[in-house]
PDB file of C-alpha atoms in Angstrom:
ATOM      1  CA  MET H  16     124.967 137.792  59.555  1.00  0.00           C
ATOM      2  CA  LYS H  17     122.327 136.215  61.816  1.00  0.00           C
ATOM      3  CA  LYS H  18     120.613 139.592  62.212  1.00  0.00           C
ATOM      4  CA  LEU H  19     120.465 140.027  58.452  1.00  0.00           C
ATOM      5  CA  MET H  20     118.945 136.570  57.971  1.00  0.00           C
ATOM      6  CA  LEU H  21     116.367 137.190  60.709  1.00  0.00           C
ATOM      7  CA  THR H  22     115.470 140.554  59.205  1.00  0.00           C
ATOM      8  CA  CYS H  23     115.020 139.001  55.746  1.00  0.00           C
ATOM      9  CA  ALA H  24     112.900 136.166  57.156  1.00  0.00           C
ATOM     10  CA  ALA H  25     110.706 138.629  59.061  1.00  0.00           C
ATOM     11  CA  ALA H  26     110.251 140.798  55.963  1.00  0.00           C
ATOM     12  CA  GLU H  27     109.258 137.756  53.918  1.00  0.00           C
ATOM     13  CA  LEU H  28     106.698 136.660  56.507  1.00  0.00           C
ATOM     14  CA  ILE H  29     105.176 140.118  56.631  1.00  0.00           C
ATOM     15  CA  SER H  30     104.943 140.407  52.844  1.00  0.00           C
ATOM     16  CA  THR H  31     103.512 136.883  52.525  1.00  0.00           C
ATOM     17  CA  GLY H  32     100.814 137.707  55.075  1.00  0.00           C
ATOM     18  CA  ALA H  33      99.861 140.838  53.180  1.00  0.00           C
ATOM     19  CA  LEU H  34      99.660 138.912  49.926  1.00  0.00           C
ATOM     20  CA  ALA H  35      97.498 136.195  51.450  1.00  0.00           C
ATOM     21  CA  GLN H  36      94.955 138.761  52.587  1.00  0.00           C
ATOM     22  CA  SER H  37      94.644 140.442  49.211  1.00  0.00           C
ATOM     23  CA  THR H  38      94.633 137.511  46.815  1.00  0.00           C
ATOM     24  CA  VAL H  39      92.622 134.380  46.176  1.00  0.00           C
ATOM     25  CA  VAL H  40      95.622 132.098  45.762  1.00  0.00           C
ATOM     26  CA  THR H  41      98.676 131.811  47.967  1.00  0.00           C
ATOM     27  CA  THR H  42     101.577 129.647  46.904  1.00  0.00           C
ATOM     28  CA  THR H  43     103.738 128.120  49.592  1.00  0.00           C
ATOM     29  CA  GLY H  44     106.933 126.160  49.343  1.00  0.00           C
ATOM     30  CA  THR H  45     109.667 126.296  46.775  1.00  0.00           C
ATOM     31  CA  GLY H  46     110.552 124.593  43.555  1.00  0.00           C
ATOM     32  CA  HIS H  47     108.211 122.895  41.122  1.00  0.00           C
ATOM     33  CA  ALA H  48     105.766 121.476  43.662  1.00  0.00           C
ATOM     34  CA  ALA H  49     104.733 124.631  45.511  1.00  0.00           C
ATOM     35  CA  ALA H  50     101.302 124.163  47.086  1.00  0.00           C
ATOM     36  CA  VAL H  51      98.470 126.447  46.014  1.00  0.00           C
ATOM     37  CA  GLN H  52      95.902 127.427  48.619  1.00  0.00           C
ATOM     38  CA  ILE H  53      92.461 128.175  47.169  1.00  0.00           C
ATOM     39  CA  GLU H  54      89.670 129.841  49.110  1.00  0.00           C
ATOM     40  CA  PRO H  55      86.524 127.699  49.654  1.00  0.00           C
ATOM     41  CA  GLU H  56      84.228 129.741  47.393  1.00  0.00           C
ATOM     42  CA  TYR H  57      86.596 129.229  44.459  1.00  0.00           C
ATOM     43  CA  ARG H  58      86.804 125.490  45.204  1.00  0.00           C
ATOM     44  CA  THR H  59      83.006 125.439  44.932  1.00  0.00           C
ATOM     45  CA  LYS H  60      83.124 127.333  41.605  1.00  0.00           C
ATOM     46  CA  ILE H  61      85.636 124.830  40.240  1.00  0.00           C
ATOM     47  CA  ARG H  62      83.588 121.771  41.273  1.00  0.00           C
ATOM     48  CA  THR H  63      80.428 123.387  39.846  1.00  0.00           C
ATOM     49  CA  TYR H  64      82.196 124.128  36.550  1.00  0.00           C
ATOM     50  CA  VAL H  65      83.363 120.525  36.153  1.00  0.00           C
ATOM     51  CA  THR H  66      79.854 119.214  36.903  1.00  0.00           C
ATOM     52  CA  GLU H  67      77.949 121.684  34.717  1.00  0.00           C
ATOM     53  CA  HIS H  68      80.322 121.378  31.756  1.00  0.00           C
ATOM     54  CA  LYS H  69      80.462 117.579  32.050  1.00  0.00           C
ATOM     55  CA  VAL H  70      84.242 117.549  31.826  1.00  0.00           C
ATOM     56  CA  ARG H  71      85.448 114.068  30.852  1.00  0.00           C
ATOM     57  CA  PRO H  72      88.010 112.588  33.229  1.00  0.00           C
ATOM     58  CA  VAL H  73      91.332 111.496  31.780  1.00  0.00           C
ATOM     59  CA  GLN H  74      92.467 107.881  32.070  1.00  0.00           C
ATOM     60  CA  THR H  75      96.096 107.148  32.977  1.00  0.00           C
ATOM     61  CA  ARG H  76      98.010 104.097  34.101  1.00  0.00           C
ATOM     62  CA  GLU H  77      99.610 105.999  36.966  1.00  0.00           C
ATOM     63  CA  LYS H  78      97.630 107.937  39.541  1.00  0.00           C
ATOM     64  CA  ILE H  79      97.983 111.702  39.100  1.00  0.00           C
ATOM     65  CA  VAL H  80      99.157 113.183  42.407  1.00  0.00           C
ATOM     66  CA  VAL H  81     100.328 116.507  43.823  1.00  0.00           C
ATOM     67  CA  GLY H  82     104.041 117.095  43.410  1.00  0.00           C
ATOM     68  CA  GLN H  83     104.427 114.757  40.427  1.00  0.00           C
ATOM     69  CA  PRO H  84     104.388 115.589  36.720  1.00  0.00           C
ATOM     70  CA  VAL H  85     101.366 114.732  34.598  1.00  0.00           C
ATOM     71  CA  PRO H  86     102.202 112.200  31.840  1.00  0.00           C
ATOM     72  CA  ARG H  87     103.037 113.819  28.477  1.00  0.00           C
ATOM     73  CA  GLU H  88     100.132 112.098  26.712  1.00  0.00           C
ATOM     74  CA  VAL H  89      97.597 113.867  28.990  1.00  0.00           C
ATOM     75  CA  GLU H  90      96.240 117.088  27.520  1.00  0.00           C
ATOM     76  CA  LEU H  91      96.205 120.018  29.943  1.00  0.00           C
ATOM     77  CA  GLU H  92      93.068 122.180  29.862  1.00  0.00           C
ATOM     78  CA  ALA H  93      93.076 125.972  30.202  1.00  0.00           C
ATOM     79  CA  VAL H  94      91.697 127.293  33.482  1.00  0.00           C
ATOM     80  CA  PRO H  95      88.496 129.298  32.885  1.00  0.00           C
ATOM     81  CA  ALA H  96      88.610 132.955  33.959  1.00  0.00           C
ATOM     82  CA  ASP H  97      85.721 132.506  36.419  1.00  0.00           C
ATOM     83  CA  TRP H  98      87.915 130.252  38.574  1.00  0.00           C
ATOM     84  CA  GLY H  99      89.694 133.420  39.633  1.00  0.00           C
ATOM     85  CA  PRO H 100      92.357 135.590  38.003  1.00  0.00           C
ATOM     86  CA  SER H 101      95.145 134.120  40.135  1.00  0.00           C
ATOM     87  CA  LEU H 102      94.525 130.645  38.727  1.00  0.00           C
ATOM     88  CA  THR H 103      94.637 131.473  35.023  1.00  0.00           C
ATOM     89  CA  ARG H 104      98.407 130.905  34.922  1.00  0.00           C
ATOM     90  CA  TYR H 105      97.753 127.217  35.622  1.00  0.00           C
ATOM     91  CA  ARG H 106      96.181 124.417  33.591  1.00  0.00           C
ATOM     92  CA  TYR H 107      94.045 121.607  34.922  1.00  0.00           C
ATOM     93  CA  VAL H 108      93.354 117.918  34.532  1.00  0.00           C
ATOM     94  CA  TYR H 109      90.187 116.156  35.674  1.00  0.00           C
ATOM     95  CA  SER H 110      91.062 112.674  36.887  1.00  0.00           C
ATOM     96  CA  GLY H 111      89.260 110.302  39.224  1.00  0.00           C
ATOM     97  CA  GLU H 112      86.621 112.889  40.183  1.00  0.00           C
ATOM     98  CA  ARG H 113      89.390 115.286  41.210  1.00  0.00           C
ATOM     99  CA  VAL H 114      90.513 118.473  39.559  1.00  0.00           C
ATOM    100  CA  MET H 115      94.288 118.729  39.545  1.00  0.00           C
ATOM    101  CA  LEU H 116      95.868 122.161  39.058  1.00  0.00           C
ATOM    102  CA  VAL H 117      99.032 121.899  36.973  1.00  0.00           C
ATOM    103  CA  ASP H 118     101.968 124.248  36.411  1.00  0.00           C
ATOM    104  CA  PRO H 119     102.143 124.203  32.595  1.00  0.00           C
ATOM    105  CA  SER H 120     105.874 124.966  32.431  1.00  0.00           C
ATOM    106  CA  THR H 121     106.801 121.807  34.364  1.00  0.00           C
ATOM    107  CA  ARG H 122     103.545 119.798  34.044  1.00  0.00           C
ATOM    108  CA  THR H 123     103.743 119.314  37.821  1.00  0.00           C
ATOM    109  CA  VAL H 124     100.524 119.025  39.826  1.00  0.00           C
ATOM    110  CA  VAL H 125     100.469 121.850  42.384  1.00  0.00           C
ATOM    111  CA  GLN H 126      97.025 121.333  43.948  1.00  0.00           C
ATOM    112  CA  GLU H 127      94.238 118.795  44.145  1.00  0.00           C
ATOM    113  CA  ILE H 128      90.694 120.122  44.305  1.00  0.00           C
ATOM    114  CA  ASP H 129      88.311 117.451  45.524  1.00  0.00           C
TER     115      ASP H 129
END
């Protein structure tokens, strides 16, 4: 049984490494609050987009943080295609000069882009 578990863990590590090399976004962790790793050039594109398009920040009573759901009254914005094809499955919220990537199915913040 231990050998089977070690073999499965090794296979997962190998496949995760291959994925990380070939994609822009790597998700780590499990459940609703899996972290999203974004390469630096895409972080720059995202910050530039928010600045150039003069995206208005949302105002909420609670601070919007990674791992927590965004309040229902906050409208989630579609991720533009130029942020990278791996990010288009997410939505975003601009709050407190931070772009928060949100899983639209759970409304949970998965990454903060500052």
